[in-house]
PDB file of C-alpha atoms in Angstrom:
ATOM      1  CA  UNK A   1     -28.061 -16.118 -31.138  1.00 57.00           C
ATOM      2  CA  UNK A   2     -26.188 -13.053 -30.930  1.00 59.00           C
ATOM      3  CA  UNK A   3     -26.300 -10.463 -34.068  1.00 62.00           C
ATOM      4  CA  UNK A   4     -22.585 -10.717 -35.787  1.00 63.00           C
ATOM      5  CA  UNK A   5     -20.803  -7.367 -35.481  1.00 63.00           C
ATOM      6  CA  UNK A   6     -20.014  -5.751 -39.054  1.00 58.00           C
ATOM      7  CA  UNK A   7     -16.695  -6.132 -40.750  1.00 55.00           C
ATOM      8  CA  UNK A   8     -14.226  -3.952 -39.057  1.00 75.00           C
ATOM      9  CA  UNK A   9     -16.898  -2.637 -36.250  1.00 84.00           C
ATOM     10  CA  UNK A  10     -15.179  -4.866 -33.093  1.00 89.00           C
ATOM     11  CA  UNK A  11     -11.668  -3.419 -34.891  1.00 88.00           C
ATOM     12  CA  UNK A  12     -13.188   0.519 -33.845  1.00 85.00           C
ATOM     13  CA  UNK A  13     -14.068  -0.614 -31.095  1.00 90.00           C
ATOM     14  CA  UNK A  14     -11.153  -1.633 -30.005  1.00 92.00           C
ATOM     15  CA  UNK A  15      -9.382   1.518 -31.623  1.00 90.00           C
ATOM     16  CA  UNK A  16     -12.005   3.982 -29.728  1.00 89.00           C
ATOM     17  CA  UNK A  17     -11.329   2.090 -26.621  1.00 93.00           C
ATOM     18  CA  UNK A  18      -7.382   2.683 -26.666  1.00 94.00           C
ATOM     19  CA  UNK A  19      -7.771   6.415 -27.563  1.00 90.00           C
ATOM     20  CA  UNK A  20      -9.872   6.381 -24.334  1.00 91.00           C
ATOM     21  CA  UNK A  21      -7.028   5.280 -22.290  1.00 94.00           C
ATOM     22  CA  UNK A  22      -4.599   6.850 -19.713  1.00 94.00           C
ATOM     23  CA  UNK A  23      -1.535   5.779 -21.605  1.00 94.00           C
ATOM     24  CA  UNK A  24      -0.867   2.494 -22.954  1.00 97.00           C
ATOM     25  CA  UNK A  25      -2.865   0.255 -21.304  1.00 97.00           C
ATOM     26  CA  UNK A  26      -2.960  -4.117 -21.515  1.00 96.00           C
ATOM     27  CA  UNK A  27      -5.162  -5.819 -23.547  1.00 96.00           C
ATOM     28  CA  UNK A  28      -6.999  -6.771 -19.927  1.00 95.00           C
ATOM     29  CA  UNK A  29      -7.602  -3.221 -19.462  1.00 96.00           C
ATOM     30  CA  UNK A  30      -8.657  -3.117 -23.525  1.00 96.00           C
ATOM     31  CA  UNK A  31     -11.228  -5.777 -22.587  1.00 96.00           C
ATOM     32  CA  UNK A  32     -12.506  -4.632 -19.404  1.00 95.00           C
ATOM     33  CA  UNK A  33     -13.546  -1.060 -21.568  1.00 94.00           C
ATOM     34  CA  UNK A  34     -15.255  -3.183 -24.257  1.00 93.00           C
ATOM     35  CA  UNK A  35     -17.731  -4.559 -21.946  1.00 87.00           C
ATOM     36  CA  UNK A  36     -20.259  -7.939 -23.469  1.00 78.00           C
ATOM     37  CA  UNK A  37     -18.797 -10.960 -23.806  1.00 84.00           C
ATOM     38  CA  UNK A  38     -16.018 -10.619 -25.005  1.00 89.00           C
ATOM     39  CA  UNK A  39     -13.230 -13.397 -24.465  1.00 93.00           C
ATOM     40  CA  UNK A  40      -9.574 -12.445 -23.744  1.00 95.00           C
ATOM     41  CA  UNK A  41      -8.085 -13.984 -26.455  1.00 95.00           C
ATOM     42  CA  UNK A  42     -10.650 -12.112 -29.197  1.00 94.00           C
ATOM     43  CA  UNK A  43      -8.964  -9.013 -27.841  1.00 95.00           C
ATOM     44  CA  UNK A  44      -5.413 -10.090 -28.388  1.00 96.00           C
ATOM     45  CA  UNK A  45      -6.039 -11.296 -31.916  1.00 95.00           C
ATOM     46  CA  UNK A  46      -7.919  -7.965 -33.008  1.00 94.00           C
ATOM     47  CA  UNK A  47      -4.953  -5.907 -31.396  1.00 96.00           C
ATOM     48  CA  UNK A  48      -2.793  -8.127 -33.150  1.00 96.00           C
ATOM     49  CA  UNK A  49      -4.330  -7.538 -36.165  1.00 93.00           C
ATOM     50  CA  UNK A  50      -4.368  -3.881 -35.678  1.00 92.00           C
ATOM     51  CA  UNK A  51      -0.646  -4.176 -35.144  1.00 94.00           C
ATOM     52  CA  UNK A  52      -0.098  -5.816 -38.106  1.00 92.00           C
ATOM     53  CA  UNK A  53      -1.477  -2.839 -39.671  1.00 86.00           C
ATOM     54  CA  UNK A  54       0.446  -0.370 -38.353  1.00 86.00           C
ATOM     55  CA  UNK A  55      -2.479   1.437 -36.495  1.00 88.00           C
ATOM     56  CA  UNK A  56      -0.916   0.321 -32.963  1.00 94.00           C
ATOM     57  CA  UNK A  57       2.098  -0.130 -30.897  1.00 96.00           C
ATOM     58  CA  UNK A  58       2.880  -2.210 -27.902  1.00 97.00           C
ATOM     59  CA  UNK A  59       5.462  -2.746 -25.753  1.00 97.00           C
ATOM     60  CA  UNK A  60       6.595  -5.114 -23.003  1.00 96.00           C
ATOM     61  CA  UNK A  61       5.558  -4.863 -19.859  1.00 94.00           C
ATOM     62  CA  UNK A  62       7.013  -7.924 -17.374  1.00 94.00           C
ATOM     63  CA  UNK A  63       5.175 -10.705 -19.182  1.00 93.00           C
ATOM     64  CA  UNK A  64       2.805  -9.176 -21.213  1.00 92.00           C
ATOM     65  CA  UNK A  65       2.376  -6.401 -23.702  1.00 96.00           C
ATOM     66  CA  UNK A  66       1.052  -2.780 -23.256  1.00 97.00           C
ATOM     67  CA  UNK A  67      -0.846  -1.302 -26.086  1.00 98.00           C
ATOM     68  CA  UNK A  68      -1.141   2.267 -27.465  1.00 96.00           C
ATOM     69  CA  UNK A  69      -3.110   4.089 -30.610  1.00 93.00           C
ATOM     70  CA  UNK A  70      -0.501   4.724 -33.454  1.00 89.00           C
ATOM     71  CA  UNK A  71      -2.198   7.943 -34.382  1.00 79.00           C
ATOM     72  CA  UNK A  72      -5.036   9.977 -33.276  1.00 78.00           C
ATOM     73  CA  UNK A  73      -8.357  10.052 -35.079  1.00 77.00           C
ATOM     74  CA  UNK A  74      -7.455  11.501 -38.149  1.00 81.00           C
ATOM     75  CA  UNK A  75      -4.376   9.950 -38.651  1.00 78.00           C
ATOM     76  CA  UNK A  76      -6.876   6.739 -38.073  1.00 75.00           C
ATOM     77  CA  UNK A  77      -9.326   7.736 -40.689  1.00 79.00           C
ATOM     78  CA  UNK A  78      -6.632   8.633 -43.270  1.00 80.00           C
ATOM     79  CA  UNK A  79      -5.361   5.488 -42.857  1.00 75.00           C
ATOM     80  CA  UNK A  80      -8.381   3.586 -43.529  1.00 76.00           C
ATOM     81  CA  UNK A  81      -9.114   6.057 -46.341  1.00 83.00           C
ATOM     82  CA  UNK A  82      -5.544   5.216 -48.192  1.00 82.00           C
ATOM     83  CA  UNK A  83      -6.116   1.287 -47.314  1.00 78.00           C
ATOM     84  CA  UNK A  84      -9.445   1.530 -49.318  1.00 83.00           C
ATOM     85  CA  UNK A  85      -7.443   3.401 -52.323  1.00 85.00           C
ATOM     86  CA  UNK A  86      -4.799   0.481 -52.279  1.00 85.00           C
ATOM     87  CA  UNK A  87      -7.405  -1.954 -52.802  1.00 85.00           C
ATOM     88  CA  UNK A  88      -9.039  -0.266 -55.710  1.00 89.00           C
ATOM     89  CA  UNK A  89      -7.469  -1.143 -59.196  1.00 92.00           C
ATOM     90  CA  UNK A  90      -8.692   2.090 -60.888  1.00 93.00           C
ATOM     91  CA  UNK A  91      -7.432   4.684 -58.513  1.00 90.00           C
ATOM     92  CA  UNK A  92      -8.084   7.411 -60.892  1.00 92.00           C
ATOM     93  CA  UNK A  93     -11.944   7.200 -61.026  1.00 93.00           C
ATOM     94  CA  UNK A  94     -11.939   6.412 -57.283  1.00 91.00           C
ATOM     95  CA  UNK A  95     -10.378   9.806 -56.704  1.00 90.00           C
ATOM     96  CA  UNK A  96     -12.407  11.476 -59.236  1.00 91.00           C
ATOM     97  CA  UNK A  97     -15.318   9.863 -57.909  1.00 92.00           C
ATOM     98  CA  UNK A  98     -14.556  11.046 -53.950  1.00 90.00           C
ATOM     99  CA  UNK A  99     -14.032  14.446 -54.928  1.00 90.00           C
ATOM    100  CA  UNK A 100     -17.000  14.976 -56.889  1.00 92.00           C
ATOM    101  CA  UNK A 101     -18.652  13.692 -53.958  1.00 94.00           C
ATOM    102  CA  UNK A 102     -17.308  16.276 -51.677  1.00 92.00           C
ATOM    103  CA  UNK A 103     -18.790  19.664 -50.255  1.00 94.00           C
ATOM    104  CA  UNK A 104     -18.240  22.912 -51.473  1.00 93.00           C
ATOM    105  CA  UNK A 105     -16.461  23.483 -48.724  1.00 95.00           C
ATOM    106  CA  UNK A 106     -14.315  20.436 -48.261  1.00 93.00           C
ATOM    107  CA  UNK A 107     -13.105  20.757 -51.899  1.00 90.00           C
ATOM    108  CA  UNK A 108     -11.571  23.960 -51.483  1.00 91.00           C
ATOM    109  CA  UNK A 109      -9.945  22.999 -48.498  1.00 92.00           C
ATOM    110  CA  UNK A 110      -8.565  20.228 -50.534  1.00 90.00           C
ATOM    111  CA  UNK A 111      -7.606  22.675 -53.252  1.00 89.00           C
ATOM    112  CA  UNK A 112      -5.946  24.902 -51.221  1.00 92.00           C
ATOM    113  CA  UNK A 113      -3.907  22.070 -49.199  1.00 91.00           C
ATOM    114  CA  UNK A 114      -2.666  20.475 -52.531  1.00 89.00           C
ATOM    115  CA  UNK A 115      -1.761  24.460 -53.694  1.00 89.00           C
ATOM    116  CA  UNK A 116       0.210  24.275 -50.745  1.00 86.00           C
ATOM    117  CA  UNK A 117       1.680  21.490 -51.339  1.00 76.00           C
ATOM    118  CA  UNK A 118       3.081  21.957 -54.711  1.00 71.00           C
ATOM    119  CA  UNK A 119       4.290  25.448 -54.112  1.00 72.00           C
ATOM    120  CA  UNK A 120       6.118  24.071 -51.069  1.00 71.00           C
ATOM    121  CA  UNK A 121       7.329  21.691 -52.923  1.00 68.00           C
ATOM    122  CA  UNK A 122       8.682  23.742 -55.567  1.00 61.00           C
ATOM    123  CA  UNK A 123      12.604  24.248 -56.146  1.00 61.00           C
ATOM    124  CA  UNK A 124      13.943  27.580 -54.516  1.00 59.00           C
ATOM    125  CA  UNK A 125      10.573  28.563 -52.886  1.00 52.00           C
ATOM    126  CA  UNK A 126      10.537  29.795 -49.391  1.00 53.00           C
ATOM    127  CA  UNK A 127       7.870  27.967 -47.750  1.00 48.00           C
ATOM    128  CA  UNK A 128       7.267  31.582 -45.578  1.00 50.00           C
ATOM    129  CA  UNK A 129       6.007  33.454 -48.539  1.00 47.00           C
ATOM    130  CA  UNK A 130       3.038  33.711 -49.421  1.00 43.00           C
TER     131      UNK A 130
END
């Protein structure tokens, strides 16, 4: 019996598979990529799912649908970051509990993002100073 994929792991797939692509390509092409065993109609339902989600697009094409990658890879990750966050009930310590977490490095990049942030955000401050 085969080992069952992880939660989310044939959704990546998928994803990595469609940022591989030309263009927007049909979930026949999406399949073809994945390689194994996979049937046709596992592929539709995980797009489908993916759609639902906002992380791709399709279109028609004649009778069927052409897909495409909403975002690239960060916009991806992001994503998956804030989906996490909007499942938590105590945001706060989930926050506080990431950023602790984080490398020197990383946390003054963060710092320094959210700095520019608020001062861009600030009433009668020209973004171009600095």
């Amino acid at each position: 019996m085969p080992a069952r994929r992880g939660q989310g792991e044939l959704e990546a797939q998928v994803l990595t598979a469609l940022h591989a692509a030309p263009g927007a390509v049909t979930a026949g092409w999406v399949l073809e990529h994945l390689g194994g065993t996979l049937a046709y109609t596992t592929v539709m339902t995980i797009l489908t799912r993916l759609r639902a989600k906002g992380v791709v697009t399709r279109e028609r094409a004649g009778r069927s649908f052409i897909w495409t990658a909403a975002a690239d890879e960060a916009g991806l990750a992001a994503h998956r970051m804030r989906r996490v966050l909007d499942n938590e009930t105590n945001r706060e310590a989930v926050l506080v509990s990431f950023i602790s977490s984080l490398s020197t490095q990383d946390e003054e990049l963060l710092r320094a993002m959210l700095n520019d942030t608020t001062t861009a955000e600030t009433p009668g401050h020209d973004s171009g100073e600095h």
